């Protein structure tokens, strides 16, 4: 499964959301982007080819994903005549680093958005985007996530977005109906207050920019400009967004999951410590396995002053620059990202396909989860330039005290760190 910043999740939640780094797309909260071509390992270089079988290293979310990828690899091997061995990593970043250092990396592997810039800079990755078939079918914001200096390095394998989860029993008990589903910040505040009753809070989420960043996007804010050359953390839009969240915290209609004794919003929601939470579609799997008796619905996040906005999280299929069989690796990736195969993965372990051609079928098959995909056009991401991951981690460490912190002062501190990171 995807994505998501796993910095503050429990081991169980991390297993559900994979060995994912939830620091997503490299657009600095910019929803535009196109794929590029060229770069190291681009069209000027001939792809390597050999009879060697492929080695595939994945950051698996669990047995279901591992089995699905192994099955897909076996089917590809049968049709292509090239062997392929799939290995779920215990620590993906560590095992990739060891392979690169030894000069024997896996041929194909998962790459998070936060790792991309570093691998691209040190020449570990084959930039195969200009050779990939059907790049226009990928959601543009996803290809933007894996584009560095105009070069698309790898194919997005799937993705996740954030939405609003509502406990339907709590909703009804508070006298709320379908007409009360919040579509604006004011309405979210109103229903959060009404749902704060019977020992539970109306709204919760984890104190992370990977969650609260959705409010920044809805306010028209950004952590950087689109090119990730300038920090914009302390913008008036970002101040407005966090001041809104701070107001909910101060009036008691919202509490962070950590203040409820839980490490992420999913457990706080599942245990009915909160009537609503903001989480990604990985929570649907957790609800089925850990809280099957809880009835809930998923709706799009309310619009802010500048309209709709959510965050997206994704990984890509990387190909090693040192692979002796890049030609077969590219064929493998094209099969793994095909419409039919992505729909098969969605059925097997709950991800959303990264190609627009699968959208209609996916929503028909999973109508309860349609809100996640309906927000794709408004999905934005976090910076992925070198050094920004540490800035985001530090930002997360400060957000837990937002209720008692001056918002502008907090953002000014992060602004300095982000500016320094972007200057390298």
Coordinates of C-alpha atoms in Angstrom, one line a residue:
X1 CA 0.0 0.0 0.0
X2 CA 1.3 3.6 0.0
X3 CA 2.6 6.3 1.2
X4 CA 2.2 8.1 3.8
X5 CA 4.5 9.6 6.3
X6 CA 5.1 6.9 8.6
X7 CA 7.1 9.0 11.1
X8 CA 4.3 9.0 13.7
X9 CA 2.4 5.8 13.0
X10 CA 2.5 2.7 15.1
X11 CA 4.1 -0.4 13.8
X12 CA 0.7 -1.8 13.1
X13 CA -0.3 1.3 11.1
X14 CA 3.0 1.3 9.3
X15 CA 2.4 -2.3 8.3
X16 CA -1.0 -1.3 6.9
X17 CA 0.5 1.7 5.1
X18 CA 3.6 -0.1 4.0
X19 CA 7.2 0.8 4.3
X20 CA 6.1 4.1 3.1
X21 CA 7.4 7.5 3.6
X22 CA 4.4 9.7 3.7
X23 CA 6.3 12.7 2.5
X24 CA 4.7 12.8 -0.9
X25 CA 4.8 14.7 -4.0
X26 CA 7.4 17.1 -5.0
X27 CA 5.3 20.0 -6.1
X28 CA 5.4 22.1 -2.9
X29 CA 1.6 22.0 -2.8
X30 CA 1.4 22.7 -6.5
X31 CA -1.1 20.6 -8.4
X32 CA 0.4 21.2 -11.8
X33 CA 3.2 19.3 -13.5
X34 CA 4.2 17.4 -16.6
X35 CA 6.6 14.6 -17.3
X36 CA 9.9 15.3 -18.8
X37 CA 12.5 13.5 -20.7
X38 CA 16.3 13.2 -21.0
X39 CA 18.6 13.3 -18.1
X40 CA 21.1 10.7 -16.9
X41 CA 20.2 7.3 -18.4
X42 CA 17.6 8.8 -20.7
X43 CA 17.1 8.3 -24.4
X44 CA 20.8 8.8 -25.4
X45 CA 21.8 5.6 -23.7
X46 CA 21.0 2.1 -25.0
X47 CA 19.2 -0.1 -22.5
X48 CA 21.2 -3.0 -21.2
X49 CA 19.9 -6.5 -21.9
X50 CA 20.9 -10.0 -20.7
X51 CA 19.5 -13.4 -19.9
X52 CA 19.7 -12.6 -16.1
X53 CA 16.4 -12.9 -14.2
X54 CA 15.1 -9.8 -12.6
X55 CA 15.3 -9.1 -8.9
X56 CA 12.4 -7.0 -7.5
X57 CA 12.6 -5.4 -4.0
X58 CA 9.4 -4.0 -2.6
X59 CA 8.3 -2.2 0.6
X60 CA 5.3 -4.4 1.2
X61 CA 2.2 -3.5 3.3
X62 CA 1.7 -7.1 4.2
X63 CA 1.1 -10.6 2.9
X64 CA -1.7 -9.5 0.5
X65 CA 0.6 -7.1 -1.4
X66 CA 3.5 -9.5 -1.4
X67 CA 1.4 -12.3 -2.8
X68 CA -0.2 -10.0 -5.4
X69 CA 3.2 -8.7 -6.7
X70 CA 4.7 -12.2 -6.8
X71 CA 1.7 -13.5 -8.7
X72 CA 1.9 -10.6 -11.2
X73 CA 5.6 -11.1 -11.6
X74 CA 5.1 -14.8 -12.3
X75 CA 2.6 -14.1 -15.0
X76 CA 4.9 -11.5 -16.6
X77 CA 7.8 -14.1 -16.4
X78 CA 5.7 -16.7 -18.2
X79 CA 4.7 -14.3 -21.0
X80 CA 8.1 -12.7 -21.4
X81 CA 10.4 -15.7 -20.8
X82 CA 12.5 -13.8 -18.3
X83 CA 12.6 -14.9 -14.6
X84 CA 11.7 -12.5 -11.8
X85 CA 12.2 -12.9 -8.1
X86 CA 10.2 -10.6 -5.7
X87 CA 11.6 -9.9 -2.2
X88 CA 9.7 -7.9 0.4
X89 CA 12.2 -5.7 2.2
X90 CA 12.6 -5.6 6.0
X91 CA 14.0 -2.1 5.7
X92 CA 13.7 -0.9 2.1
X93 CA 16.0 2.2 2.3
X94 CA 18.7 0.2 4.1
X95 CA 18.6 -2.7 1.7
X96 CA 18.6 -0.5 -1.3
X97 CA 21.6 1.4 0.0
X98 CA 23.5 -1.8 0.7
X99 CA 22.8 -3.0 -2.8
X100 CA 23.9 0.2 -4.4
X101 CA 27.1 0.3 -2.3
X102 CA 27.9 -3.3 -3.3
X103 CA 27.3 -2.5 -7.0
X104 CA 24.6 -5.2 -7.0
X105 CA 21.3 -3.4 -6.6
X106 CA 17.9 -4.9 -7.2
X107 CA 16.9 -4.4 -10.8
X108 CA 13.4 -3.0 -9.9
X109 CA 12.3 -1.5 -6.6
X110 CA 9.9 0.8 -4.9
X111 CA 11.1 4.4 -4.5
X112 CA 9.4 6.9 -2.2
X113 CA 9.1 10.6 -3.2
X114 CA 11.3 11.6 -0.3
X115 CA 14.1 9.2 -1.6
X116 CA 13.9 10.2 -5.2
X117 CA 16.1 13.3 -5.3
X118 CA 18.9 11.6 -3.5
X119 CA 18.9 8.6 -5.8
X120 CA 18.6 10.8 -8.8
X121 CA 21.5 13.0 -7.7
X122 CA 24.0 10.1 -7.1
X123 CA 23.2 8.3 -10.3
X124 CA 21.6 5.3 -8.9
X125 CA 18.4 5.4 -11.0
X126 CA 17.8 4.8 -14.6
X127 CA 15.7 7.8 -15.9
X128 CA 13.4 5.8 -18.1
X129 CA 10.4 8.1 -18.2
X130 CA 11.0 9.1 -21.9
X131 CA 10.9 5.4 -22.9
X132 CA 7.7 4.6 -20.9
X133 CA 4.6 3.8 -22.9
X134 CA 1.4 5.7 -21.9
X135 CA 2.8 8.4 -19.6
X136 CA -0.1 10.7 -20.4
X137 CA -2.4 8.2 -18.6
X138 CA -0.8 8.8 -15.3
X139 CA -2.3 11.6 -13.1
X140 CA -0.1 14.7 -13.8
X141 CA 0.5 15.4 -10.1
X142 CA 1.9 11.9 -9.8
X143 CA 4.4 12.2 -12.6
X144 CA 5.4 15.6 -11.1
X145 CA 6.3 13.7 -7.9
X146 CA 8.9 11.7 -9.8
X147 CA 10.2 14.4 -12.0
X148 CA 13.6 16.0 -11.2
X149 CA 15.0 18.9 -13.3
X150 CA 12.5 18.2 -16.0
X151 CA 13.2 14.4 -16.2
X152 CA 10.6 11.8 -15.3
X153 CA 12.6 9.1 -13.5
X154 CA 10.1 6.4 -12.8
X155 CA 6.4 5.4 -13.1
X156 CA 4.0 6.0 -10.2
X157 CA 2.8 2.6 -9.1
X158 CA -0.4 3.7 -7.3
X159 CA -1.4 6.5 -4.9
X160 CA -3.5 7.5 -1.9
X161 CA -5.3 10.7 -0.9
X162 CA -6.8 12.1 2.3
X163 CA -10.6 12.3 3.0
X164 CA -12.9 12.7 5.9
X165 CA -14.1 9.6 7.8
X166 CA -17.4 9.9 9.7
X167 CA -18.7 7.5 12.3
X168 CA -22.4 7.1 11.2
X169 CA -23.7 6.0 14.6
X170 CA -22.2 9.1 16.2
X171 CA -23.5 11.3 13.4
X172 CA -27.0 10.1 13.8
X173 CA -26.9 10.3 17.6
X174 CA -25.9 14.0 17.2
X175 CA -29.0 14.6 15.2
X176 CA -27.1 15.2 11.9
X177 CA -28.3 14.1 8.5
X178 CA -26.9 13.9 4.9
X179 CA -27.5 17.6 4.4
X180 CA -25.1 18.3 7.3
X181 CA -22.1 16.7 5.6
X182 CA -19.5 19.5 5.8
X183 CA -18.4 21.1 2.5
X184 CA -16.8 24.3 4.0
X185 CA -14.6 25.1 6.9
X186 CA -17.5 26.8 8.8
X187 CA -19.6 23.7 8.4
X188 CA -16.7 21.4 9.6
X189 CA -16.4 23.5 12.7
X190 CA -20.2 23.3 13.3
X191 CA -20.5 19.5 13.0
X192 CA -17.3 19.0 15.0
X193 CA -18.8 20.9 17.8
X194 CA -22.1 19.0 17.6
X195 CA -20.2 15.7 17.5
X196 CA -18.2 16.5 20.6
X197 CA -20.4 14.8 23.2
X198 CA -20.7 11.6 25.2
X199 CA -17.0 11.5 26.0
X200 CA -15.7 11.8 22.5
X201 CA -14.3 14.6 20.4
X202 CA -15.7 15.6 17.1
X203 CA -12.6 15.6 15.0
X204 CA -9.1 14.1 15.3
X205 CA -6.0 13.6 13.2
X206 CA -2.3 13.1 13.9
X207 CA -0.3 16.3 14.4
X208 CA 1.6 16.1 11.1
X209 CA 2.0 18.4 8.1
X210 CA 1.1 15.2 6.2
X211 CA -2.4 15.7 7.5
X212 CA -2.7 19.4 8.4
X213 CA -1.1 20.3 5.1
X214 CA -4.5 19.6 3.5
X215 CA -5.9 22.7 5.2
X216 CA -2.9 24.7 3.9
X217 CA -3.8 23.6 0.4
X218 CA -7.4 24.5 0.9
X219 CA -6.3 28.0 1.9
X220 CA -4.2 28.3 -1.2
X221 CA -0.9 27.8 0.7
X222 CA 2.3 26.1 -0.1
X223 CA 5.5 25.2 1.6
X224 CA 7.6 26.0 -1.5
X225 CA 7.0 27.5 -4.9
X226 CA 6.2 25.0 -7.7
X227 CA 9.9 24.7 -8.7
X228 CA 11.0 24.1 -5.1
X229 CA 13.5 26.9 -5.4
X230 CA 11.9 29.2 -2.8
X231 CA 10.4 28.5 0.7
X232 CA 6.9 29.9 1.2
X233 CA 6.1 28.3 4.6
X234 CA 5.2 31.5 6.5
X235 CA 2.7 32.7 3.9
X236 CA -0.5 34.4 5.1
X237 CA -2.4 31.4 3.6
X238 CA -0.5 28.9 5.7
X239 CA -1.0 31.1 8.8
X240 CA -4.8 31.2 8.1
X241 CA -4.9 27.4 7.7
X242 CA -3.1 26.6 11.0
X243 CA -5.0 29.3 12.8
X244 CA -8.2 27.6 11.7
X245 CA -7.0 24.3 13.1
X246 CA -5.8 26.0 16.2
X247 CA -9.2 27.4 16.8
X248 CA -10.8 24.0 16.6
X249 CA -8.2 22.7 19.1
X250 CA -8.8 25.6 21.5
X251 CA -12.6 25.2 21.5
X252 CA -12.3 21.5 22.2
X253 CA -14.1 20.2 19.1
X254 CA -10.8 18.8 17.7
X255 CA -8.0 17.0 19.5
X256 CA -4.8 15.5 18.1
X257 CA -4.7 11.7 18.2
X258 CA -1.6 11.9 20.5
X259 CA -3.7 13.9 23.0
X260 CA -6.3 11.0 22.9
X261 CA -3.6 8.5 23.7
X262 CA -3.3 7.2 20.2
X263 CA -0.4 7.4 17.7
X264 CA -2.6 8.1 14.6
X265 CA -6.1 9.2 13.8
X266 CA -7.2 5.7 12.6
X267 CA -7.0 4.1 16.0
X268 CA -8.7 7.1 17.7
X269 CA -11.5 6.9 15.2
X270 CA -11.8 3.1 15.3
X271 CA -11.9 3.1 19.1
X272 CA -14.6 5.8 19.0
X273 CA -12.6 8.4 20.8
X274 CA -13.4 10.7 17.9
X275 CA -16.4 10.9 15.6
X276 CA -14.4 12.0 12.6
X277 CA -10.9 11.8 11.4
X278 CA -8.8 12.9 8.4
X279 CA -6.9 9.9 6.9
X280 CA -6.0 8.2 3.7
X281 CA -7.6 5.2 2.1
X282 CA -5.2 2.9 3.9
X283 CA -7.5 3.3 6.9
X284 CA -10.3 1.4 5.1
X285 CA -8.2 -1.7 5.4
X286 CA -7.5 -1.1 9.1
X287 CA -11.1 -0.6 9.8
X288 CA -12.0 -3.9 8.2
X289 CA -9.3 -5.8 10.0
X290 CA -9.3 -4.1 13.4
X291 CA -12.6 -2.4 13.8
X292 CA -15.1 -4.4 11.7
X293 CA -18.1 -3.4 13.8
X294 CA -17.7 0.3 13.3
X295 CA -20.0 1.7 10.6
X296 CA -18.6 4.7 8.8
X297 CA -18.7 6.7 5.6
X298 CA -16.0 8.6 3.6
X299 CA -16.6 12.0 2.1
X300 CA -14.4 14.6 0.4
X301 CA -12.5 17.1 2.6
X302 CA -14.4 20.4 3.0
X303 CA -13.3 23.2 0.8
X304 CA -11.3 26.1 2.3
X305 CA -11.1 29.8 1.3
X306 CA -9.4 28.9 -2.0
X307 CA -11.4 25.8 -2.8
X308 CA -10.9 22.0 -2.7
X309 CA -7.6 20.5 -1.5
X310 CA -6.2 17.3 -0.2
X311 CA -2.8 15.6 -0.1
X312 CA -1.6 12.6 -2.1
X313 CA 1.0 10.0 -1.3
X314 CA 2.7 7.7 -3.8
X315 CA 5.7 5.5 -4.6
X316 CA 7.2 4.6 -8.0
X317 CA 8.8 1.7 -9.7
X318 CA 12.5 2.5 -9.8
X319 CA 15.0 0.8 -12.1
X320 CA 18.7 0.6 -11.2
X321 CA 21.1 2.4 -13.5
X322 CA 23.5 -0.6 -12.9
X323 CA 20.9 -3.3 -13.8
X324 CA 22.3 -5.7 -16.5
X325 CA 18.8 -6.1 -17.8
X326 CA 17.2 -2.7 -18.1
X327 CA 15.2 -3.7 -21.1
X328 CA 13.3 -6.5 -19.3
X329 CA 13.0 -4.2 -16.2
X330 CA 11.2 -1.6 -18.3
X331 CA 8.9 -4.3 -19.7
X332 CA 8.1 -5.4 -16.2
X333 CA 7.3 -1.9 -15.0
X334 CA 5.0 -1.3 -18.0
X335 CA 3.1 -4.5 -17.1
X336 CA 2.9 -3.6 -13.4
X337 CA 1.4 -0.1 -14.2
X338 CA -1.0 -1.3 -16.9
X339 CA -4.7 -0.6 -16.3
X340 CA -5.7 -4.2 -15.8
X341 CA -2.8 -5.0 -13.5
X342 CA -3.4 -1.9 -11.3
X343 CA -7.1 -2.8 -11.0
X344 CA -5.9 -6.3 -9.9
X345 CA -3.6 -4.8 -7.3
X346 CA -6.5 -2.6 -6.1
X347 CA -8.6 -5.7 -5.5
X348 CA -5.7 -7.5 -3.8
X349 CA -4.5 -4.9 -1.4
X350 CA -6.6 -1.8 -1.6
X351 CA -4.6 0.8 -3.5
X352 CA -5.8 3.4 -6.0
X353 CA -4.5 3.0 -9.6
X354 CA -2.1 5.7 -10.8
X355 CA -3.6 5.8 -14.3
X356 CA -6.7 7.7 -15.2
X357 CA -8.0 5.0 -17.5
X358 CA -8.7 2.8 -14.4
X359 CA -10.7 5.5 -12.5
X360 CA -14.2 4.7 -13.7
X361 CA -13.9 1.0 -13.1
X362 CA -12.3 1.5 -9.7
X363 CA -15.1 3.8 -8.5
X364 CA -17.7 1.4 -9.8
X365 CA -16.1 -1.5 -7.9
X366 CA -15.4 0.5 -4.7
X367 CA -18.2 3.1 -4.5
X368 CA -17.8 3.6 -0.7
X369 CA -14.2 4.8 -1.4
X370 CA -15.0 7.0 -4.4
X371 CA -14.4 10.2 -2.4
X372 CA -10.6 9.4 -2.4
X373 CA -10.4 9.3 -6.2
X374 CA -12.9 12.1 -6.7
X375 CA -10.4 14.5 -5.1
X376 CA -7.5 13.4 -7.4
X377 CA -7.6 16.7 -9.4
X378 CA -7.3 18.7 -6.1
X379 CA -4.6 16.5 -4.7
X380 CA -1.3 18.1 -3.9
X381 CA 1.9 17.0 -2.2
X382 CA 4.8 17.9 0.0
X383 CA 8.3 18.9 -1.2
X384 CA 10.7 16.2 -2.1
X385 CA 13.9 18.2 -2.8
X386 CA 17.0 17.1 -1.1
X387 CA 17.1 18.0 2.6
X388 CA 13.4 18.8 2.9
X389 CA 12.5 15.5 4.5
X390 CA 14.4 16.6 7.7
X391 CA 12.6 19.9 7.6
X392 CA 9.2 18.2 7.5
X393 CA 10.1 15.9 10.3
X394 CA 11.1 18.8 12.5
X395 CA 7.8 20.6 11.5
X396 CA 5.9 17.5 12.6
X397 CA 7.7 17.6 16.0
X398 CA 6.4 21.1 16.6
X399 CA 2.8 20.7 15.4
X400 CA 1.7 18.8 18.5
X401 CA 1.9 22.0 20.5
X402 CA -0.1 24.0 18.0
X403 CA -2.9 24.8 20.4
X404 CA -0.7 26.8 22.6
X405 CA 1.8 28.1 20.0
X406 CA 1.8 31.3 18.0
X407 CA 1.2 30.1 14.5
X408 CA 3.2 32.8 12.7
X409 CA 6.2 32.2 14.9
X410 CA 6.0 28.5 14.3
X411 CA 5.9 28.9 10.6
X412 CA 8.7 31.5 10.5
X413 CA 10.9 28.9 12.2
X414 CA 10.1 26.3 9.6
X415 CA 10.5 28.9 6.9
X416 CA 14.1 29.4 7.8
X417 CA 14.8 25.7 7.8
X418 CA 13.1 25.2 4.5
X419 CA 15.0 28.1 2.9
X420 CA 18.3 26.6 4.1
X421 CA 17.4 23.2 2.7
X422 CA 16.5 24.5 -0.7
X423 CA 19.7 26.4 -1.0
X424 CA 21.5 23.1 -0.4

